[in-house]
């Protein structure tokens, strides 16, 4: 809200330097109000912008109709910042490649992985269900799970609101398959209970910028079967079991291994012992150091 107020006042007055004279840093971490007008109005201060992904530009088939143009405009605006942040090395590389393809000059980039907030849950026995967590949209690849899910498998809980451009998946969910549960609007306690007691989190996305559900699951001690994507490997390391998102037979075989409590889930629990969740303390400590380094440079 403060960010919007500063922007509106600065642009309306025509004297942004007077209105933000006491400010030192403009920090945009959510793509909101990220446009060239805002960046120009805030030019007197240090402008730092975080880009979480460029999915609408790179994969327009997974975006709404206006998504590619909106993302391109945001990238152009971000290029006017003094410094850029990304949530992963993979996103940093993608920003550089896409900007180069658009002949767009961008400022320096720093990687600042997101932390996670997961409550300390009481230990519960592992349940007889699987979880897929996230908005029900095409890039999340729920279609794969609906295609391969067998009637003799435990329940699959698809947790998340319905997104867009996903009619076939919605049609199949509306048919209420016998052992697939669509759940939206769960409270935090219910969500953490589902996730912490699941046999595994299933994460078959076609593309991701980071992968918070993966980190949340591992923090709760829940195994993860995920798409083999660079961003997800950055978060999960060698702990999850990875498969290509198009490999239906591979997903079927591995889920069957988890259904039968085979070697794969036990091996992942062993690997999990050395995994550490990304911490907000590290995120903000790195951000503070970065800003302390950038402010003197801006003043020169």
PDB file of C-alpha atoms in Angstrom:
ATOM      1  CA  UNK A   1       0.000   0.000   0.000  1.00  0.00           C
ATOM      2  CA  UNK A   2       2.821   2.408   0.881  1.00  0.00           C
ATOM      3  CA  UNK A   3       4.478   1.607  -2.423  1.00  0.00           C
ATOM      4  CA  UNK A   4       1.284   2.512  -4.315  1.00  0.00           C
ATOM      5  CA  UNK A   5       0.830   5.721  -2.357  1.00  0.00           C
ATOM      6  CA  UNK A   6       4.373   6.938  -3.057  1.00  0.00           C
ATOM      7  CA  UNK A   7       3.999   6.123  -6.727  1.00  0.00           C
ATOM      8  CA  UNK A   8       0.640   7.881  -7.127  1.00  0.00           C
ATOM      9  CA  UNK A   9       1.714  10.968  -5.212  1.00  0.00           C
ATOM     10  CA  UNK A  10       5.014  11.232  -7.046  1.00  0.00           C
ATOM     11  CA  UNK A  11       3.516  10.931 -10.505  1.00  0.00           C
ATOM     12  CA  UNK A  12       0.581  13.239  -9.756  1.00  0.00           C
ATOM     13  CA  UNK A  13       2.764  15.992  -8.302  1.00  0.00           C
ATOM     14  CA  UNK A  14       5.321  16.064 -11.076  1.00  0.00           C
ATOM     15  CA  UNK A  15       7.941  16.554  -8.353  1.00  0.00           C
ATOM     16  CA  UNK A  16       8.907  13.047  -7.217  1.00  0.00           C
ATOM     17  CA  UNK A  17      12.236  14.331  -5.925  1.00  0.00           C
ATOM     18  CA  UNK A  18      10.468  16.493  -3.340  1.00  0.00           C
ATOM     19  CA  UNK A  19       8.086  13.784  -2.185  1.00  0.00           C
ATOM     20  CA  UNK A  20      10.669  11.067  -1.705  1.00  0.00           C
ATOM     21  CA  UNK A  21      13.575  13.153  -0.541  1.00  0.00           C
ATOM     22  CA  UNK A  22      13.703  11.294   2.764  1.00  0.00           C
ATOM     23  CA  UNK A  23      13.482   7.860   1.174  1.00  0.00           C
ATOM     24  CA  UNK A  24      16.602   5.874   0.364  1.00  0.00           C
ATOM     25  CA  UNK A  25      15.349   2.632  -1.167  1.00  0.00           C
ATOM     26  CA  UNK A  26      12.399   1.525  -3.290  1.00  0.00           C
ATOM     27  CA  UNK A  27      12.074  -2.252  -2.972  1.00  0.00           C
ATOM     28  CA  UNK A  28       9.553  -4.106  -5.138  1.00  0.00           C
ATOM     29  CA  UNK A  29       9.453  -7.831  -4.401  1.00  0.00           C
ATOM     30  CA  UNK A  30       6.105  -8.845  -5.876  1.00  0.00           C
ATOM     31  CA  UNK A  31       5.756  -7.562  -9.480  1.00  0.00           C
ATOM     32  CA  UNK A  32       2.912  -5.305  -8.249  1.00  0.00           C
ATOM     33  CA  UNK A  33       2.940  -1.785  -9.729  1.00  0.00           C
ATOM     34  CA  UNK A  34       6.033  -2.751 -11.685  1.00  0.00           C
ATOM     35  CA  UNK A  35       5.826  -0.386 -14.652  1.00  0.00           C
ATOM     36  CA  UNK A  36       8.034   2.167 -16.349  1.00  0.00           C
ATOM     37  CA  UNK A  37       6.088   5.132 -14.966  1.00  0.00           C
ATOM     38  CA  UNK A  38       6.710   4.044 -11.396  1.00  0.00           C
ATOM     39  CA  UNK A  39      10.395   3.403 -12.046  1.00  0.00           C
ATOM     40  CA  UNK A  40      10.870   6.819 -13.657  1.00  0.00           C
ATOM     41  CA  UNK A  41       9.038   8.617 -10.853  1.00  0.00           C
ATOM     42  CA  UNK A  42      11.221   6.939  -8.244  1.00  0.00           C
ATOM     43  CA  UNK A  43      14.518   7.576 -10.021  1.00  0.00           C
ATOM     44  CA  UNK A  44      15.949   9.720  -7.182  1.00  0.00           C
ATOM     45  CA  UNK A  45      16.142   6.723  -4.840  1.00  0.00           C
ATOM     46  CA  UNK A  46      17.824   3.326  -5.053  1.00  0.00           C
ATOM     47  CA  UNK A  47      15.390   1.070  -6.954  1.00  0.00           C
ATOM     48  CA  UNK A  48      15.669  -2.656  -6.326  1.00  0.00           C
ATOM     49  CA  UNK A  49      13.258  -5.080  -8.011  1.00  0.00           C
ATOM     50  CA  UNK A  50      12.772  -8.823  -7.533  1.00  0.00           C
ATOM     51  CA  UNK A  51      11.742 -11.025 -10.475  1.00  0.00           C
ATOM     52  CA  UNK A  52      10.288 -14.397  -9.512  1.00  0.00           C
ATOM     53  CA  UNK A  53       9.998 -15.831 -13.028  1.00  0.00           C
ATOM     54  CA  UNK A  54       9.397 -14.944 -16.668  1.00  0.00           C
ATOM     55  CA  UNK A  55       7.036 -17.842 -17.348  1.00  0.00           C
ATOM     56  CA  UNK A  56       4.433 -15.869 -19.383  1.00  0.00           C
ATOM     57  CA  UNK A  57       7.179 -14.709 -21.762  1.00  0.00           C
ATOM     58  CA  UNK A  58       9.004 -18.027 -22.044  1.00  0.00           C
ATOM     59  CA  UNK A  59       5.935 -20.267 -22.023  1.00  0.00           C
ATOM     60  CA  UNK A  60       2.971 -18.271 -23.354  1.00  0.00           C
ATOM     61  CA  UNK A  61       0.997 -21.506 -23.680  1.00  0.00           C
ATOM     62  CA  UNK A  62       0.768 -21.547 -19.876  1.00  0.00           C
ATOM     63  CA  UNK A  63      -0.277 -17.880 -19.530  1.00  0.00           C
ATOM     64  CA  UNK A  64      -3.455 -15.905 -19.865  1.00  0.00           C
ATOM     65  CA  UNK A  65      -3.975 -14.044 -23.139  1.00  0.00           C
ATOM     66  CA  UNK A  66      -2.478 -10.787 -21.846  1.00  0.00           C
ATOM     67  CA  UNK A  67       0.243 -12.529 -19.817  1.00  0.00           C
ATOM     68  CA  UNK A  68       3.158 -12.275 -22.288  1.00  0.00           C
ATOM     69  CA  UNK A  69       2.662  -8.544 -22.901  1.00  0.00           C
ATOM     70  CA  UNK A  70       2.243  -7.822 -19.200  1.00  0.00           C
ATOM     71  CA  UNK A  71       5.405  -9.753 -18.343  1.00  0.00           C
ATOM     72  CA  UNK A  72       7.364  -8.057 -21.125  1.00  0.00           C
ATOM     73  CA  UNK A  73       6.272  -4.638 -19.828  1.00  0.00           C
ATOM     74  CA  UNK A  74       7.351  -5.636 -16.333  1.00  0.00           C
ATOM     75  CA  UNK A  75      10.745  -6.777 -17.577  1.00  0.00           C
ATOM     76  CA  UNK A  76      11.227  -3.489 -19.438  1.00  0.00           C
ATOM     77  CA  UNK A  77      10.319  -1.624 -16.248  1.00  0.00           C
ATOM     78  CA  UNK A  78      12.674  -3.797 -14.174  1.00  0.00           C
ATOM     79  CA  UNK A  79      15.481  -2.966 -16.592  1.00  0.00           C
ATOM     80  CA  UNK A  80      15.166   0.614 -15.374  1.00  0.00           C
ATOM     81  CA  UNK A  81      15.970  -0.379 -11.781  1.00  0.00           C
ATOM     82  CA  UNK A  82      19.379   0.037 -10.180  1.00  0.00           C
ATOM     83  CA  UNK A  83      19.621  -3.627  -9.157  1.00  0.00           C
ATOM     84  CA  UNK A  84      17.624  -6.799  -9.732  1.00  0.00           C
ATOM     85  CA  UNK A  85      16.978  -9.758  -7.451  1.00  0.00           C
ATOM     86  CA  UNK A  86      15.856 -13.242  -8.435  1.00  0.00           C
ATOM     87  CA  UNK A  87      14.670 -16.164  -6.340  1.00  0.00           C
ATOM     88  CA  UNK A  88      16.984 -18.731  -7.940  1.00  0.00           C
ATOM     89  CA  UNK A  89      20.032 -19.126 -10.156  1.00  0.00           C
ATOM     90  CA  UNK A  90      17.753 -20.598 -12.790  1.00  0.00           C
ATOM     91  CA  UNK A  91      15.576 -17.477 -12.825  1.00  0.00           C
ATOM     92  CA  UNK A  92      18.676 -15.266 -12.986  1.00  0.00           C
ATOM     93  CA  UNK A  93      19.881 -17.118 -16.069  1.00  0.00           C
ATOM     94  CA  UNK A  94      16.465 -16.906 -17.682  1.00  0.00           C
ATOM     95  CA  UNK A  95      16.213 -13.152 -17.052  1.00  0.00           C
ATOM     96  CA  UNK A  96      19.581 -12.624 -18.722  1.00  0.00           C
ATOM     97  CA  UNK A  97      18.700 -14.793 -21.732  1.00  0.00           C
ATOM     98  CA  UNK A  98      15.266 -13.271 -22.301  1.00  0.00           C
ATOM     99  CA  UNK A  99      16.555  -9.716 -21.861  1.00  0.00           C
ATOM    100  CA  UNK A 100      19.349 -10.405 -24.337  1.00  0.00           C
ATOM    101  CA  UNK A 101      16.829 -11.737 -26.844  1.00  0.00           C
ATOM    102  CA  UNK A 102      14.867  -8.495 -26.499  1.00  0.00           C
ATOM    103  CA  UNK A 103      18.051  -6.386 -26.835  1.00  0.00           C
ATOM    104  CA  UNK A 104      17.306  -5.097 -23.358  1.00  0.00           C
ATOM    105  CA  UNK A 105      20.108  -3.880 -21.106  1.00  0.00           C
ATOM    106  CA  UNK A 106      19.546  -4.894 -17.480  1.00  0.00           C
ATOM    107  CA  UNK A 107      21.330  -3.965 -14.253  1.00  0.00           C
ATOM    108  CA  UNK A 108      23.289  -6.372 -12.062  1.00  0.00           C
ATOM    109  CA  UNK A 109      21.401  -9.371 -10.668  1.00  0.00           C
ATOM    110  CA  UNK A 110      21.661 -11.035  -7.250  1.00  0.00           C
ATOM    111  CA  UNK A 111      20.064 -14.323  -6.220  1.00  0.00           C
ATOM    112  CA  UNK A 112      18.038 -14.156  -3.011  1.00  0.00           C
ATOM    113  CA  UNK A 113      16.283 -17.502  -2.310  1.00  0.00           C
ATOM    114  CA  UNK A 114      12.973 -17.214  -0.488  1.00  0.00           C
ATOM    115  CA  UNK A 115      12.549 -18.543   3.003  1.00  0.00           C
ATOM    116  CA  UNK A 116       9.576 -20.561   4.189  1.00  0.00           C
ATOM    117  CA  UNK A 117       7.205 -20.365   7.141  1.00  0.00           C
ATOM    118  CA  UNK A 118       6.172 -23.839   8.259  1.00  0.00           C
ATOM    119  CA  UNK A 119       4.717 -24.434  11.724  1.00  0.00           C
ATOM    120  CA  UNK A 120       6.168 -26.997  14.083  1.00  0.00           C
ATOM    121  CA  UNK A 121       3.664 -29.803  13.620  1.00  0.00           C
ATOM    122  CA  UNK A 122       3.186 -32.609  16.112  1.00  0.00           C
ATOM    123  CA  UNK A 123       4.530 -35.894  14.822  1.00  0.00           C
ATOM    124  CA  UNK A 124       1.792 -37.856  13.131  1.00  0.00           C
ATOM    125  CA  UNK A 125       1.874 -41.252  11.460  1.00  0.00           C
ATOM    126  CA  UNK A 126       2.213 -41.188   7.691  1.00  0.00           C
ATOM    127  CA  UNK A 127      -1.268 -41.302   6.152  1.00  0.00           C
ATOM    128  CA  UNK A 128      -2.570 -43.257   3.204  1.00  0.00           C
ATOM    129  CA  UNK A 129      -2.860 -40.389   0.721  1.00  0.00           C
ATOM    130  CA  UNK A 130      -0.863 -38.239  -1.698  1.00  0.00           C
ATOM    131  CA  UNK A 131      -0.954 -34.456  -2.123  1.00  0.00           C
ATOM    132  CA  UNK A 132      -0.601 -32.139  -5.114  1.00  0.00           C
ATOM    133  CA  UNK A 133      -0.438 -28.505  -3.982  1.00  0.00           C
ATOM    134  CA  UNK A 134      -0.900 -25.387  -6.131  1.00  0.00           C
ATOM    135  CA  UNK A 135      -3.266 -23.470  -8.380  1.00  0.00           C
ATOM    136  CA  UNK A 136      -4.985 -25.777 -10.852  1.00  0.00           C
ATOM    137  CA  UNK A 137      -3.545 -24.337 -14.052  1.00  0.00           C
ATOM    138  CA  UNK A 138      -1.989 -25.982 -17.132  1.00  0.00           C
ATOM    139  CA  UNK A 139       1.682 -25.532 -16.199  1.00  0.00           C
ATOM    140  CA  UNK A 140       1.142 -27.418 -12.933  1.00  0.00           C
ATOM    141  CA  UNK A 141       0.409 -30.523 -15.034  1.00  0.00           C
ATOM    142  CA  UNK A 142      -2.496 -31.940 -13.028  1.00  0.00           C
ATOM    143  CA  UNK A 143      -3.520 -33.580 -16.311  1.00  0.00           C
ATOM    144  CA  UNK A 144      -0.682 -36.091 -15.922  1.00  0.00           C
ATOM    145  CA  UNK A 145      -1.880 -37.220 -12.509  1.00  0.00           C
ATOM    146  CA  UNK A 146      -5.502 -37.472 -13.631  1.00  0.00           C
ATOM    147  CA  UNK A 147      -4.384 -39.560 -16.594  1.00  0.00           C
ATOM    148  CA  UNK A 148      -2.310 -42.080 -14.649  1.00  0.00           C
ATOM    149  CA  UNK A 149      -4.144 -42.291 -11.312  1.00  0.00           C
ATOM    150  CA  UNK A 150      -5.368 -45.817 -10.663  1.00  0.00           C
ATOM    151  CA  UNK A 151      -8.513 -46.817  -8.809  1.00  0.00           C
ATOM    152  CA  UNK A 152      -6.569 -49.174  -6.538  1.00  0.00           C
ATOM    153  CA  UNK A 153      -4.241 -46.378  -5.359  1.00  0.00           C
ATOM    154  CA  UNK A 154      -4.850 -44.286  -2.210  1.00  0.00           C
ATOM    155  CA  UNK A 155      -6.581 -40.913  -2.409  1.00  0.00           C
ATOM    156  CA  UNK A 156      -4.925 -38.038  -4.228  1.00  0.00           C
ATOM    157  CA  UNK A 157      -5.718 -34.673  -2.629  1.00  0.00           C
ATOM    158  CA  UNK A 158      -5.491 -31.871  -5.204  1.00  0.00           C
ATOM    159  CA  UNK A 159      -5.230 -28.765  -3.039  1.00  0.00           C
ATOM    160  CA  UNK A 160      -5.604 -25.335  -4.633  1.00  0.00           C
ATOM    161  CA  UNK A 161      -8.011 -22.997  -6.311  1.00  0.00           C
ATOM    162  CA  UNK A 162      -8.987 -23.369  -9.958  1.00  0.00           C
ATOM    163  CA  UNK A 163      -7.001 -21.236 -12.369  1.00  0.00           C
ATOM    164  CA  UNK A 164      -7.540 -20.654 -16.083  1.00  0.00           C
ATOM    165  CA  UNK A 165      -7.444 -22.315 -19.520  1.00  0.00           C
ATOM    166  CA  UNK A 166      -7.824 -25.784 -18.018  1.00  0.00           C
ATOM    167  CA  UNK A 167     -11.246 -26.965 -19.162  1.00  0.00           C
ATOM    168  CA  UNK A 168     -10.385 -30.616 -19.667  1.00  0.00           C
ATOM    169  CA  UNK A 169      -8.869 -30.919 -16.205  1.00  0.00           C
ATOM    170  CA  UNK A 170     -11.884 -29.159 -14.685  1.00  0.00           C
ATOM    171  CA  UNK A 171     -14.216 -31.478 -16.592  1.00  0.00           C
ATOM    172  CA  UNK A 172     -12.453 -34.536 -15.214  1.00  0.00           C
ATOM    173  CA  UNK A 173     -12.495 -33.137 -11.687  1.00  0.00           C
ATOM    174  CA  UNK A 174     -16.204 -32.311 -11.990  1.00  0.00           C
ATOM    175  CA  UNK A 175     -16.791 -35.974 -12.805  1.00  0.00           C
ATOM    176  CA  UNK A 176     -15.555 -36.697  -9.248  1.00  0.00           C
ATOM    177  CA  UNK A 177     -13.126 -39.581  -9.814  1.00  0.00           C
ATOM    178  CA  UNK A 178     -13.545 -42.012  -6.907  1.00  0.00           C
ATOM    179  CA  UNK A 179     -10.160 -41.556  -5.245  1.00  0.00           C
ATOM    180  CA  UNK A 180      -9.280 -37.992  -6.228  1.00  0.00           C
ATOM    181  CA  UNK A 181     -10.241 -35.199  -3.829  1.00  0.00           C
ATOM    182  CA  UNK A 182     -10.269 -31.578  -4.996  1.00  0.00           C
ATOM    183  CA  UNK A 183      -9.867 -29.236  -2.033  1.00  0.00           C
ATOM    184  CA  UNK A 184      -9.828 -25.443  -2.156  1.00  0.00           C
ATOM    185  CA  UNK A 185      -9.935 -22.937   0.659  1.00  0.00           C
ATOM    186  CA  UNK A 186      -8.337 -25.147   3.299  1.00  0.00           C
ATOM    187  CA  UNK A 187      -7.292 -23.434   6.503  1.00  0.00           C
ATOM    188  CA  UNK A 188      -3.628 -23.479   7.461  1.00  0.00           C
ATOM    189  CA  UNK A 189      -4.063 -26.235  10.038  1.00  0.00           C
ATOM    190  CA  UNK A 190      -5.860 -28.472   7.546  1.00  0.00           C
ATOM    191  CA  UNK A 191      -3.259 -27.793   4.852  1.00  0.00           C
ATOM    192  CA  UNK A 192      -0.313 -28.632   7.093  1.00  0.00           C
ATOM    193  CA  UNK A 193      -2.100 -31.751   8.345  1.00  0.00           C
ATOM    194  CA  UNK A 194      -2.680 -32.987   4.789  1.00  0.00           C
ATOM    195  CA  UNK A 195       0.906 -32.287   3.775  1.00  0.00           C
ATOM    196  CA  UNK A 196       2.667 -33.541   6.895  1.00  0.00           C
ATOM    197  CA  UNK A 197       0.886 -36.909   6.818  1.00  0.00           C
ATOM    198  CA  UNK A 198       1.005 -37.538   3.057  1.00  0.00           C
ATOM    199  CA  UNK A 199       2.923 -40.451   1.575  1.00  0.00           C
ATOM    200  CA  UNK A 200       4.438 -37.898  -0.801  1.00  0.00           C
ATOM    201  CA  UNK A 201       3.956 -34.499  -2.354  1.00  0.00           C
ATOM    202  CA  UNK A 202       3.549 -34.838  -6.131  1.00  0.00           C
ATOM    203  CA  UNK A 203       4.957 -31.868  -8.053  1.00  0.00           C
ATOM    204  CA  UNK A 204       4.738 -32.594 -11.825  1.00  0.00           C
ATOM    205  CA  UNK A 205       4.987 -28.983 -13.091  1.00  0.00           C
ATOM    206  CA  UNK A 206       6.179 -28.198 -16.593  1.00  0.00           C
ATOM    207  CA  UNK A 207       8.043 -25.112 -15.355  1.00  0.00           C
ATOM    208  CA  UNK A 208       8.702 -23.367 -12.022  1.00  0.00           C
ATOM    209  CA  UNK A 209      10.592 -20.309 -10.872  1.00  0.00           C
ATOM    210  CA  UNK A 210      11.317 -21.614  -7.387  1.00  0.00           C
ATOM    211  CA  UNK A 211       9.156 -24.308  -5.750  1.00  0.00           C
ATOM    212  CA  UNK A 212       7.913 -23.406  -2.274  1.00  0.00           C
ATOM    213  CA  UNK A 213       5.646 -26.477  -1.866  1.00  0.00           C
ATOM    214  CA  UNK A 214       8.701 -28.705  -2.310  1.00  0.00           C
ATOM    215  CA  UNK A 215      10.562 -26.911   0.479  1.00  0.00           C
ATOM    216  CA  UNK A 216       7.482 -26.980   2.707  1.00  0.00           C
ATOM    217  CA  UNK A 217       7.027 -30.712   2.242  1.00  0.00           C
ATOM    218  CA  UNK A 218      10.653 -31.549   2.992  1.00  0.00           C
ATOM    219  CA  UNK A 219      10.585 -29.317   6.063  1.00  0.00           C
ATOM    220  CA  UNK A 220       7.638 -31.364   7.342  1.00  0.00           C
ATOM    221  CA  UNK A 221       9.469 -34.612   6.589  1.00  0.00           C
ATOM    222  CA  UNK A 222       7.227 -35.507   3.643  1.00  0.00           C
ATOM    223  CA  UNK A 223       8.893 -37.112   0.606  1.00  0.00           C
ATOM    224  CA  UNK A 224       8.577 -35.395  -2.768  1.00  0.00           C
ATOM    225  CA  UNK A 225       8.247 -36.714  -6.309  1.00  0.00           C
ATOM    226  CA  UNK A 226       8.957 -33.756  -8.570  1.00  0.00           C
ATOM    227  CA  UNK A 227       9.621 -32.721 -12.127  1.00  0.00           C
ATOM    228  CA  UNK A 228      13.289 -32.638 -13.055  1.00  0.00           C
ATOM    229  CA  UNK A 229      13.562 -28.852 -13.331  1.00  0.00           C
ATOM    230  CA  UNK A 230      16.645 -26.759 -12.485  1.00  0.00           C
ATOM    231  CA  UNK A 231      14.714 -24.488 -10.100  1.00  0.00           C
ATOM    232  CA  UNK A 232      13.332 -27.457  -8.163  1.00  0.00           C
ATOM    233  CA  UNK A 233      16.782 -29.057  -7.913  1.00  0.00           C
ATOM    234  CA  UNK A 234      18.083 -25.789  -6.463  1.00  0.00           C
ATOM    235  CA  UNK A 235      15.545 -26.053  -3.655  1.00  0.00           C
ATOM    236  CA  UNK A 236      15.507 -29.799  -3.066  1.00  0.00           C
ATOM    237  CA  UNK A 237      19.049 -30.799  -3.954  1.00  0.00           C
ATOM    238  CA  UNK A 238      19.395 -34.565  -4.302  1.00  0.00           C
ATOM    239  CA  UNK A 239      16.578 -35.351  -1.840  1.00  0.00           C
ATOM    240  CA  UNK A 240      13.407 -35.649  -3.990  1.00  0.00           C
ATOM    241  CA  UNK A 241      12.830 -38.275  -6.645  1.00  0.00           C
ATOM    242  CA  UNK A 242      12.881 -36.453  -9.986  1.00  0.00           C
ATOM    243  CA  UNK A 243      11.164 -37.339 -13.253  1.00  0.00           C
ATOM    244  CA  UNK A 244      10.494 -35.516 -16.493  1.00  0.00           C
ATOM    245  CA  UNK A 245       6.974 -34.028 -16.441  1.00  0.00           C
ATOM    246  CA  UNK A 246       6.022 -35.859 -19.657  1.00  0.00           C
ATOM    247  CA  UNK A 247       7.136 -39.291 -18.416  1.00  0.00           C
ATOM    248  CA  UNK A 248       3.778 -40.862 -17.578  1.00  0.00           C
ATOM    249  CA  UNK A 249       5.104 -44.443 -17.276  1.00  0.00           C
ATOM    250  CA  UNK A 250       7.929 -43.250 -15.021  1.00  0.00           C
ATOM    251  CA  UNK A 251       5.544 -41.402 -12.711  1.00  0.00           C
ATOM    252  CA  UNK A 252       3.286 -44.448 -12.627  1.00  0.00           C
ATOM    253  CA  UNK A 253       6.125 -46.787 -11.629  1.00  0.00           C
ATOM    254  CA  UNK A 254       7.479 -44.451  -8.963  1.00  0.00           C
ATOM    255  CA  UNK A 255       4.093 -43.692  -7.394  1.00  0.00           C
ATOM    256  CA  UNK A 256       3.445 -47.428  -7.293  1.00  0.00           C
ATOM    257  CA  UNK A 257       6.707 -47.781  -5.367  1.00  0.00           C
ATOM    258  CA  UNK A 258       5.395 -45.289  -2.799  1.00  0.00           C
ATOM    259  CA  UNK A 259       1.998 -46.987  -2.651  1.00  0.00           C
ATOM    260  CA  UNK A 260       3.705 -50.272  -1.774  1.00  0.00           C
ATOM    261  CA  UNK A 261       6.199 -48.698   0.675  1.00  0.00           C
ATOM    262  CA  UNK A 262       9.092 -49.876  -1.457  1.00  0.00           C
ATOM    263  CA  UNK A 263      12.730 -48.826  -1.372  1.00  0.00           C
ATOM    264  CA  UNK A 264      12.268 -45.357  -2.916  1.00  0.00           C
ATOM    265  CA  UNK A 265      10.436 -43.638  -0.020  1.00  0.00           C
ATOM    266  CA  UNK A 266      12.791 -45.107   2.589  1.00  0.00           C
ATOM    267  CA  UNK A 267      15.815 -43.948   0.592  1.00  0.00           C
ATOM    268  CA  UNK A 268      14.417 -40.426   0.311  1.00  0.00           C
ATOM    269  CA  UNK A 269      13.776 -40.228   4.064  1.00  0.00           C
ATOM    270  CA  UNK A 270      17.448 -41.115   4.566  1.00  0.00           C
ATOM    271  CA  UNK A 271      18.595 -38.410   2.128  1.00  0.00           C
ATOM    272  CA  UNK A 272      16.334 -35.893   3.856  1.00  0.00           C
ATOM    273  CA  UNK A 273      18.428 -36.013   7.038  1.00  0.00           C
ATOM    274  CA  UNK A 274      21.060 -33.686   5.548  1.00  0.00           C
ATOM    275  CA  UNK A 275      18.635 -31.234   3.922  1.00  0.00           C
ATOM    276  CA  UNK A 276      18.109 -27.816   5.492  1.00  0.00           C
ATOM    277  CA  UNK A 277      15.148 -25.549   4.716  1.00  0.00           C
ATOM    278  CA  UNK A 278      15.741 -22.089   3.247  1.00  0.00           C
ATOM    279  CA  UNK A 279      15.485 -19.585   6.116  1.00  0.00           C
ATOM    280  CA  UNK A 280      14.033 -16.092   6.062  1.00  0.00           C
ATOM    281  CA  UNK A 281      16.837 -15.020   8.397  1.00  0.00           C
ATOM    282  CA  UNK A 282      19.370 -15.776   5.653  1.00  0.00           C
ATOM    283  CA  UNK A 283      17.198 -14.060   3.051  1.00  0.00           C
ATOM    284  CA  UNK A 284      16.962 -10.792   4.983  1.00  0.00           C
ATOM    285  CA  UNK A 285      20.565 -10.859   6.150  1.00  0.00           C
ATOM    286  CA  UNK A 286      21.711 -11.112   2.537  1.00  0.00           C
ATOM    287  CA  UNK A 287      19.287  -8.376   1.487  1.00  0.00           C
ATOM    288  CA  UNK A 288      20.513  -6.050   4.241  1.00  0.00           C
ATOM    289  CA  UNK A 289      24.136  -6.581   3.245  1.00  0.00           C
ATOM    290  CA  UNK A 290      23.308  -5.970  -0.409  1.00  0.00           C
ATOM    291  CA  UNK A 291      21.495  -2.703   0.314  1.00  0.00           C
ATOM    292  CA  UNK A 292      24.311  -1.518   2.571  1.00  0.00           C
ATOM    293  CA  UNK A 293      26.716  -2.098  -0.339  1.00  0.00           C
ATOM    294  CA  UNK A 294      24.496  -0.470  -2.962  1.00  0.00           C
ATOM    295  CA  UNK A 295      23.495   2.722  -1.124  1.00  0.00           C
ATOM    296  CA  UNK A 296      27.012   4.252  -0.985  1.00  0.00           C
ATOM    297  CA  UNK A 297      27.478   3.441  -4.688  1.00  0.00           C
ATOM    298  CA  UNK A 298      24.197   5.212  -5.474  1.00  0.00           C
ATOM    299  CA  UNK A 299      25.339   8.302  -3.551  1.00  0.00           C
ATOM    300  CA  UNK A 300      28.566   8.641  -5.534  1.00  0.00           C
TER     301      UNK A 300
END
